[in-house]
Amino acid sequence: MDKFVPFVSSINTNLIAPVFERINYLRNSRDSIKDLRTSIQNLKSRMNGEGTSTAPGNAGQVDTDAMKKWREDVSEIEKEANAIEEEYIQGTCVKNCWSIYEVSKKSVKLKKRAADLTLTETSFAASQPSAERIQIQPSTSTESTPLQQLLDDIHDPYSAIIGVCGMGGVGKTTMVKIVYNYFKENPRFDIVIMVTVSATPNIQDIRTRIGEQLGLDLSNVSEVGVARDKLSDAFGKKQFLLILDNVLQPFEFKNVGIPLLARSNKGSKIILTTRNEDVCTDMDADFTMKVELLSGYEAWTLFVEQAGQHVTINPIFTFAENIVERCEGLPLLIVTVARAMANRHGLREWENAVKGMKKSIKDIRGMEKKVLPLLKFSFDRLKDDTLRRLFLYCACFPEDHNIRKEMLDFCVGEGLVDRFHSLTAVRKEGGALISSLKAASMLEDGEDEGNVRMHDVMRELALWIISPEHDSSPNFLIRTSGSIVEAPQAKEWVGATTISLMNTGIKELPELEERCPKLATLLVRNNLRIHTIPKKNFFELMDHLSILDLSYTSELKSLPDSLSSLVNLRVLRLQRCSGLETLPALGMLSQLQVLDLCHCDKLKHQILKSEWVGGVCRLRYLDVSWSQVSLQAGVISTWLVKLEELRMEQAEMIRWWVSNENENENENNVGNNEGIDVRELSHLTHLTSLCICFKDIIISDWFKPLAEKMMNLELIRCRVIIQDLVEALNESQNPLKRLRIEDCEGVTCVPTVVEDHLSILNCADLEKVLDEDHDFLSTLKELRLELLPNLERICVGYAQQNCFGQLLIISIEKCHRLKTVFTEGMSDVFNNLKSITVASCDMMEVIIETDDDEEEEEEEEEEEERSNTRGNIHFPRLEYFRLQFLPALTDLCRNCTLQCPLLGELRMKNCPKLKKDSLKINGSDEFHFIDE
């Protein structure tokens, strides 16, 4: 039998597969021609449209050789498209299948070329300098742009690993971000991932971050081999594009779990950016391209774009030209200096700028020493000292660190609460400060929305500014590397204003003998080897300290009593100090405004009882989520009345009860003496944000005033007066981010303004989630429904157009009366859905319900088009589909085909009536079924 296997395989490879390929071209020929026509029209619009860099004849624009060549290519591709369309019409008239097949195949290839031209157009500058005003002429070089070169390498079948090298700030990251965003929107690959690699590659961290983008949580998988195999299995045999940005040291792909491309993932690509060309060689790059500094013309073009057209007019032009020359073609430097000079029209300002830049690089050799003084020029031109201090503060965090909540700490430490009187106003001010630094190109967007980070060159600038040779600068001690095992000596602490010891291998802190009169900020985060803080006078000698962050130092068991002497402390963060068992009394910390005890798992006693916090009356932010911290009755209404942000999710030791209710309505509580009356929360008149979990109480009229403050809400074993809950939350001006309802009575419908996550578990009264007249849940990202014995419909009637428009994940388990997931019309609104899980639903018959009774009395052409539309249901972004333990399931969708271009596999388990051979579903090129 075995001898026939190669023969059968050969038949499949050489005969059957090519036949099916031709059939697909024939079947999709009409759509292929239509898509090609749309692509060509878009290209022509970009070529002729007003305001684009490639539009011919734009006033004051310089026409580069690259732009001329681009327009010639567009014209040529338009001619080819017209010829293909004419050939298609002739083929269909005579029913020539071979001709239609050839034309369809040509149209697919031509559409790909059109897509490449569209992406190439984005690499041209948004605007060009005026040729009449500038005496600088463009280069006559006909070489392609770095972006076009990278695209060519990606499409080259012989390239698997592509290296992009060049100095910091030259534009490597910007270029690969363009490529990442393009292929995210144009599904050439099944998977598109971009990860920033730290200076010292941490294999586990790289693996975890790649896993997150694949929907895997590897953070708690301690065994290296298991985590690696899980990541490798997630890639499977899919085609992927993996971008590894800022790789400074080589590492082995197999140690991470990245598949060997040549063996199992043909067509996949890995792009790595680095400052060191040797890294490309060491990591076996098939092609390596170097991003060079800009030419004189390119540098001038970029400067004019960022500074404004006024720099092209003499006599400012003379000064501007001098400045551009001194930037030496580094894009980051050009943008930074240009934005510092934007809207500067006085000749004296330009003259002083040139003099200042000349003076700062006098007698300095080497590129590094030329760049940093020039960048410092922009630092010096920031409008005030607060901005400058914030910029330097950002350098306290490790390379590529995503900065978010640290901005609040800085602003509170700066005393901005006293000036603006509320955290809400302080956050707005912090956002304005960040915007100013981003506008000056001194900070950039981080990986997640709301985060920022420092570019490597800008961090080097900040470290250079705070280095010892700058006598007038604040004294910073920054040690943020795992290779550091010794803390700065005690004498170095004495004159410091800011000390950052983050992510180090330090085992102990020094015994201090002298006062540290200037020390305002001490950051000792993520130091896993520090077990104790020196007890002798350690904090007593820091009486000026305003920010103390010991978060993620998980081996700490206690803090010295000298903590109580920090009378000027405004911020105390102990997040994830999971070994911490006790704290000294906090009552002396009269200036404390931010207290973070999140995930302090072993703090079980009443840390926040009245005698411990009696003096902490200025507290604005308190987080005790996922901790064992208890809270004494009366503390909220007496001592914490200035709280603005309160986070108490999964705070197991905090119990609530409702006053003025019948005794049996609070029978599950710990009693009035130990629990906290929920009406104490009404004393928090400054409250703007509340994340909280209520258990075993009645949700009634007392809830309404709090609804406006809710951000995250959990209700467990509560009895819900549904109109009070739903009306209050739906009428709130600040929609909930997360809502979880579990084991609750009286839940017959749910709020419709939840932004991110909605989970409903074991609520026997729920029969439907939405009515057809609701168009809410438009921003919901994740929906989980579990153990709902009477749920019959998710949506009654047709779903409104905006409903579920941003939903990414839907999971339904153990809803035994539910017969279908997507009722009639619902599937049309799930354009962003990435994951579907349906499990253990005994009566589930079909995943998508359609209308079989629609009348079809139309003219022949209209009937054919409607049939095509009804015959396909599209999930354009679906990547994960799992069905298990569904005994009644017979089909995915009756009388229609599911079009899921990104779906690689459909996982099924214990679905006895579902026959794979009869399922109508089109996935990616690698699509297959998996029986678990």
Short mmCIF file of N, CA and C in Angstrom, two decimals, residues 327-446:
data_model
loop_
_atom_site.label_atom_id
_atom_site.label_comp_id
_atom_site.label_asym_id
_atom_site.label_seq_id
_atom_site.Cartn_x
_atom_site.Cartn_y
_atom_site.Cartn_z
N CYS A 327 22.21 69.40 10.31
CA CYS A 327 21.47 68.21 10.73
C CYS A 327 22.00 66.94 10.07
N GLU A 328 22.81 67.09 9.04
CA GLU A 328 23.54 65.99 8.42
C GLU A 328 22.66 64.83 7.98
N GLY A 329 21.44 65.12 7.53
CA GLY A 329 20.60 64.11 6.90
C GLY A 329 19.90 63.15 7.83
N LEU A 330 19.94 63.36 9.15
CA LEU A 330 19.26 62.46 10.09
C LEU A 330 17.79 62.88 10.21
N PRO A 331 16.85 62.05 9.74
CA PRO A 331 15.44 62.46 9.71
C PRO A 331 14.90 62.87 11.07
N LEU A 332 15.16 62.09 12.10
CA LEU A 332 14.64 62.43 13.42
C LEU A 332 15.15 63.79 13.88
N LEU A 333 16.41 64.06 13.62
CA LEU A 333 16.99 65.33 14.01
C LEU A 333 16.39 66.47 13.20
N ILE A 334 16.20 66.26 11.91
CA ILE A 334 15.61 67.30 11.04
C ILE A 334 14.21 67.66 11.51
N VAL A 335 13.40 66.62 11.76
CA VAL A 335 12.02 66.87 12.19
C VAL A 335 12.00 67.60 13.53
N THR A 336 12.86 67.19 14.45
CA THR A 336 12.90 67.79 15.78
C THR A 336 13.25 69.27 15.71
N VAL A 337 14.31 69.59 14.98
CA VAL A 337 14.74 70.99 14.88
C VAL A 337 13.72 71.80 14.09
N ALA A 338 13.16 71.22 13.02
CA ALA A 338 12.19 71.94 12.19
C ALA A 338 10.96 72.32 13.00
N ARG A 339 10.48 71.40 13.83
CA ARG A 339 9.29 71.73 14.62
C ARG A 339 9.59 72.75 15.69
N ALA A 340 10.84 72.77 16.15
CA ALA A 340 11.21 73.80 17.12
C ALA A 340 11.20 75.19 16.48
N MET A 341 11.42 75.24 15.15
CA MET A 341 11.46 76.53 14.44
C MET A 341 10.18 76.82 13.67
N ALA A 342 9.20 75.95 13.77
CA ALA A 342 7.93 76.20 13.09
C ALA A 342 7.30 77.47 13.63
N ASN A 343 6.71 78.26 12.75
CA ASN A 343 6.04 79.51 13.12
C ASN A 343 6.99 80.55 13.73
N ARG A 344 8.29 80.41 13.46
CA ARG A 344 9.26 81.42 13.88
C ARG A 344 9.55 82.30 12.66
N HIS A 345 9.15 83.57 12.72
CA HIS A 345 9.28 84.45 11.56
C HIS A 345 10.28 85.58 11.78
N GLY A 346 10.78 85.74 12.99
CA GLY A 346 11.73 86.83 13.26
C GLY A 346 13.15 86.46 12.88
N LEU A 347 13.85 87.37 12.20
CA LEU A 347 15.22 87.10 11.77
C LEU A 347 16.14 86.89 12.96
N ARG A 348 15.90 87.63 14.06
CA ARG A 348 16.75 87.50 15.23
C ARG A 348 16.65 86.08 15.81
N GLU A 349 15.44 85.51 15.79
CA GLU A 349 15.27 84.15 16.29
C GLU A 349 16.09 83.15 15.47
N TRP A 350 16.05 83.32 14.14
CA TRP A 350 16.78 82.40 13.27
C TRP A 350 18.29 82.60 13.41
N GLU A 351 18.69 83.85 13.53
CA GLU A 351 20.12 84.13 13.70
C GLU A 351 20.64 83.53 15.00
N ASN A 352 19.88 83.70 16.09
CA ASN A 352 20.29 83.14 17.38
C ASN A 352 20.29 81.60 17.34
N ALA A 353 19.35 81.04 16.59
CA ALA A 353 19.30 79.58 16.48
C ALA A 353 20.55 79.04 15.81
N VAL A 354 20.96 79.68 14.72
CA VAL A 354 22.16 79.23 14.02
C VAL A 354 23.39 79.38 14.91
N LYS A 355 23.50 80.51 15.61
CA LYS A 355 24.64 80.72 16.50
C LYS A 355 24.65 79.68 17.62
N GLY A 356 23.47 79.41 18.18
CA GLY A 356 23.39 78.44 19.26
C GLY A 356 23.79 77.05 18.82
N MET A 357 23.37 76.65 17.61
CA MET A 357 23.70 75.32 17.12
C MET A 357 25.19 75.20 16.80
N LYS A 358 25.79 76.28 16.28
CA LYS A 358 27.23 76.27 16.01
C LYS A 358 28.02 76.16 17.30
N LYS A 359 27.58 76.87 18.31
CA LYS A 359 28.31 76.88 19.57
C LYS A 359 28.25 75.52 20.25
N SER A 360 27.12 74.82 20.15
CA SER A 360 26.95 73.58 20.91
C SER A 360 27.74 72.41 20.32
N ILE A 361 28.22 72.51 19.09
CA ILE A 361 28.97 71.39 18.51
C ILE A 361 30.45 71.75 18.31
N LYS A 362 30.87 72.85 18.89
CA LYS A 362 32.27 73.26 18.72
C LYS A 362 33.21 72.25 19.38
N ASP A 363 34.22 71.89 18.68
CA ASP A 363 35.27 70.99 19.17
C ASP A 363 34.76 69.60 19.54
N ILE A 364 33.63 69.18 19.00
CA ILE A 364 33.10 67.84 19.28
C ILE A 364 33.26 66.98 18.03
N ARG A 365 33.85 65.82 18.19
CA ARG A 365 34.08 64.93 17.06
C ARG A 365 33.12 63.74 17.13
N GLY A 366 32.90 63.15 15.98
CA GLY A 366 32.07 61.94 15.93
C GLY A 366 30.60 62.26 15.78
N MET A 367 29.88 61.40 15.09
CA MET A 367 28.46 61.63 14.81
C MET A 367 27.62 61.74 16.07
N GLU A 368 27.89 60.84 17.04
CA GLU A 368 27.09 60.86 18.27
C GLU A 368 27.22 62.20 18.97
N LYS A 369 28.43 62.72 19.01
CA LYS A 369 28.62 63.97 19.73
C LYS A 369 28.15 65.17 18.92
N LYS A 370 27.90 64.97 17.63
CA LYS A 370 27.31 66.05 16.84
C LYS A 370 25.80 66.05 16.96
N VAL A 371 25.22 64.85 16.99
CA VAL A 371 23.76 64.75 17.01
C VAL A 371 23.18 65.24 18.33
N LEU A 372 23.75 64.78 19.45
CA LEU A 372 23.15 65.08 20.74
C LEU A 372 23.10 66.57 21.06
N PRO A 373 24.16 67.34 20.82
CA PRO A 373 24.03 68.78 21.07
C PRO A 373 22.98 69.45 20.20
N LEU A 374 22.82 68.95 18.98
CA LEU A 374 21.79 69.52 18.11
C LEU A 374 20.40 69.19 18.64
N LEU A 375 20.23 67.96 19.11
CA LEU A 375 18.95 67.60 19.70
C LEU A 375 18.69 68.40 20.98
N LYS A 376 19.72 68.67 21.72
CA LYS A 376 19.57 69.47 22.94
C LYS A 376 19.05 70.87 22.63
N PHE A 377 19.35 71.31 21.42
CA PHE A 377 18.82 72.61 21.01
C PHE A 377 17.30 72.62 21.11
N SER A 378 16.65 71.55 20.66
CA SER A 378 15.18 71.46 20.76
C SER A 378 14.74 71.31 22.21
N PHE A 379 15.51 70.57 22.99
CA PHE A 379 15.22 70.44 24.43
C PHE A 379 15.23 71.82 25.09
N ASP A 380 16.24 72.62 24.78
CA ASP A 380 16.35 73.95 25.39
C ASP A 380 15.21 74.87 24.97
N ARG A 381 14.62 74.59 23.79
CA ARG A 381 13.56 75.47 23.28
C ARG A 381 12.16 75.05 23.75
N LEU A 382 12.06 74.00 24.55
CA LEU A 382 10.76 73.67 25.14
C LEU A 382 10.28 74.84 25.97
N LYS A 383 8.97 75.02 26.02
CA LYS A 383 8.45 76.30 26.51
C LYS A 383 8.63 76.54 27.99
N ASP A 384 8.80 75.46 28.81
CA ASP A 384 8.96 75.70 30.24
C ASP A 384 9.72 74.55 30.90
N ASP A 385 10.07 74.75 32.16
CA ASP A 385 10.85 73.76 32.89
C ASP A 385 10.05 72.49 33.17
N THR A 386 8.72 72.60 33.28
CA THR A 386 7.91 71.41 33.53
C THR A 386 8.04 70.42 32.38
N LEU A 387 8.00 70.92 31.15
CA LEU A 387 8.19 70.05 29.99
C LEU A 387 9.58 69.43 29.99
N ARG A 388 10.57 70.20 30.33
CA ARG A 388 11.93 69.67 30.34
C ARG A 388 12.08 68.60 31.43
N ARG A 389 11.49 68.84 32.60
CA ARG A 389 11.57 67.84 33.66
C ARG A 389 10.82 66.57 33.27
N LEU A 390 9.68 66.70 32.59
CA LEU A 390 8.93 65.53 32.15
C LEU A 390 9.74 64.72 31.14
N PHE A 391 10.39 65.40 30.21
CA PHE A 391 11.21 64.71 29.22
C PHE A 391 12.31 63.91 29.90
N LEU A 392 12.99 64.51 30.86
CA LEU A 392 14.06 63.81 31.57
C LEU A 392 13.49 62.67 32.43
N TYR A 393 12.30 62.89 32.99
CA TYR A 393 11.66 61.86 33.81
C TYR A 393 11.39 60.60 32.99
N CYS A 394 11.04 60.77 31.71
CA CYS A 394 10.75 59.62 30.85
C CYS A 394 12.00 58.76 30.64
N ALA A 395 13.16 59.34 30.79
CA ALA A 395 14.41 58.57 30.64
C ALA A 395 14.66 57.66 31.84
N CYS A 396 13.89 57.82 32.90
CA CYS A 396 14.06 56.96 34.08
C CYS A 396 13.60 55.53 33.82
N PHE A 397 12.84 55.33 32.74
CA PHE A 397 12.27 54.02 32.47
C PHE A 397 13.12 53.28 31.45
N PRO A 398 13.08 51.96 31.47
CA PRO A 398 13.95 51.19 30.57
C PRO A 398 13.67 51.48 29.10
N GLU A 399 14.62 51.12 28.28
CA GLU A 399 14.49 51.32 26.85
C GLU A 399 13.24 50.64 26.31
N ASP A 400 12.51 51.36 25.45
CA ASP A 400 11.27 50.87 24.81
C ASP A 400 10.13 50.65 25.80
N HIS A 401 10.25 51.21 27.00
CA HIS A 401 9.19 51.08 28.00
C HIS A 401 7.97 51.89 27.57
N ASN A 402 6.79 51.28 27.67
CA ASN A 402 5.55 51.99 27.38
C ASN A 402 5.10 52.74 28.62
N ILE A 403 5.00 54.05 28.49
CA ILE A 403 4.73 54.94 29.63
C ILE A 403 3.27 55.36 29.59
N ARG A 404 2.57 55.17 30.71
CA ARG A 404 1.18 55.60 30.79
C ARG A 404 0.86 56.15 32.17
N LYS A 405 0.65 55.22 33.16
CA LYS A 405 0.26 55.68 34.48
C LYS A 405 1.38 56.51 35.13
N GLU A 406 2.61 56.33 34.65
CA GLU A 406 3.72 57.10 35.20
C GLU A 406 3.54 58.60 34.98
N MET A 407 2.74 58.96 33.98
CA MET A 407 2.49 60.38 33.75
C MET A 407 1.70 60.99 34.90
N LEU A 408 0.74 60.21 35.43
CA LEU A 408 -0.02 60.69 36.57
C LEU A 408 0.90 60.90 37.77
N ASP A 409 1.81 59.94 37.99
CA ASP A 409 2.74 60.06 39.12
C ASP A 409 3.58 61.32 39.00
N PHE A 410 4.09 61.58 37.80
CA PHE A 410 4.91 62.77 37.59
C PHE A 410 4.12 64.03 37.91
N CYS A 411 2.91 64.10 37.37
CA CYS A 411 2.10 65.32 37.56
C CYS A 411 1.74 65.52 39.03
N VAL A 412 1.41 64.43 39.73
CA VAL A 412 1.10 64.55 41.16
C VAL A 412 2.36 64.93 41.92
N GLY A 413 3.48 64.30 41.58
CA GLY A 413 4.73 64.65 42.23
C GLY A 413 5.15 66.08 42.01
N GLU A 414 4.77 66.64 40.87
CA GLU A 414 5.08 68.03 40.55
C GLU A 414 4.16 69.00 41.31
N GLY A 415 3.17 68.46 42.00
CA GLY A 415 2.27 69.32 42.76
C GLY A 415 1.14 69.90 41.94
N LEU A 416 0.85 69.28 40.78
CA LEU A 416 -0.18 69.85 39.91
C LEU A 416 -1.58 69.69 40.47
N VAL A 417 -1.78 68.72 41.38
CA VAL A 417 -3.11 68.58 42.00
C VAL A 417 -3.44 69.84 42.79
N ASP A 418 -2.46 70.36 43.50
CA ASP A 418 -2.70 71.57 44.28
C ASP A 418 -3.03 72.75 43.38
N ARG A 419 -2.47 72.73 42.17
CA ARG A 419 -2.70 73.84 41.26
C ARG A 419 -4.03 73.70 40.52
N PHE A 420 -4.37 72.45 40.11
CA PHE A 420 -5.56 72.24 39.29
C PHE A 420 -6.73 71.63 40.07
N HIS A 421 -6.48 71.19 41.30
CA HIS A 421 -7.54 70.81 42.25
C HIS A 421 -8.26 69.50 41.95
N SER A 422 -7.93 68.78 40.88
CA SER A 422 -8.56 67.48 40.65
C SER A 422 -7.68 66.62 39.76
N LEU A 423 -7.81 65.29 39.93
CA LEU A 423 -7.05 64.38 39.08
C LEU A 423 -7.50 64.47 37.63
N THR A 424 -8.77 64.72 37.40
CA THR A 424 -9.26 64.85 36.03
C THR A 424 -8.55 65.99 35.32
N ALA A 425 -8.44 67.13 36.00
CA ALA A 425 -7.75 68.27 35.41
C ALA A 425 -6.26 67.98 35.26
N VAL A 426 -5.70 67.25 36.23
CA VAL A 426 -4.28 66.92 36.16
C VAL A 426 -4.01 65.98 34.98
N ARG A 427 -4.89 65.00 34.76
CA ARG A 427 -4.72 64.10 33.61
C ARG A 427 -4.79 64.88 32.30
N LYS A 428 -5.68 65.84 32.22
CA LYS A 428 -5.76 66.66 31.01
C LYS A 428 -4.49 67.46 30.82
N GLU A 429 -3.97 68.01 31.91
CA GLU A 429 -2.73 68.77 31.83
C GLU A 429 -1.58 67.84 31.43
N GLY A 430 -1.54 66.63 32.02
CA GLY A 430 -0.52 65.67 31.64
C GLY A 430 -0.62 65.31 30.16
N GLY A 431 -1.85 65.15 29.66
CA GLY A 431 -2.04 64.87 28.24
C GLY A 431 -1.55 66.00 27.37
N ALA A 432 -1.76 67.24 27.83
CA ALA A 432 -1.28 68.40 27.07
C ALA A 432 0.25 68.44 27.05
N LEU A 433 0.87 68.09 28.18
CA LEU A 433 2.33 68.06 28.23
C LEU A 433 2.87 67.00 27.28
N ILE A 434 2.25 65.82 27.30
CA ILE A 434 2.68 64.75 26.40
C ILE A 434 2.51 65.18 24.94
N SER A 435 1.38 65.83 24.63
CA SER A 435 1.14 66.29 23.26
C SER A 435 2.22 67.27 22.82
N SER A 436 2.65 68.13 23.74
CA SER A 436 3.70 69.09 23.40
C SER A 436 5.01 68.38 23.08
N LEU A 437 5.34 67.36 23.86
CA LEU A 437 6.58 66.62 23.61
C LEU A 437 6.47 65.77 22.34
N LYS A 438 5.29 65.23 22.06
CA LYS A 438 5.11 64.48 20.82
C LYS A 438 5.18 65.41 19.62
N ALA A 439 4.59 66.59 19.75
CA ALA A 439 4.65 67.55 18.66
C ALA A 439 6.07 67.97 18.36
N ALA A 440 6.91 67.98 19.39
CA ALA A 440 8.32 68.33 19.22
C ALA A 440 9.16 67.12 18.83
N SER A 441 8.52 65.99 18.55
CA SER A 441 9.20 64.73 18.18
C SER A 441 10.15 64.24 19.26
N MET A 442 9.84 64.55 20.50
CA MET A 442 10.69 64.10 21.59
C MET A 442 10.09 62.90 22.32
N LEU A 443 8.83 62.61 22.03
CA LEU A 443 8.18 61.36 22.44
C LEU A 443 7.38 60.86 21.25
N GLU A 444 7.06 59.57 21.26
CA GLU A 444 6.26 59.00 20.18
C GLU A 444 5.23 58.04 20.77
N ASP A 445 4.26 57.66 19.96
CA ASP A 445 3.22 56.74 20.42
C ASP A 445 3.83 55.40 20.80
N GLY A 446 3.27 54.80 21.88
CA GLY A 446 3.70 53.48 22.30
C GLY A 446 2.95 52.39 21.58
#
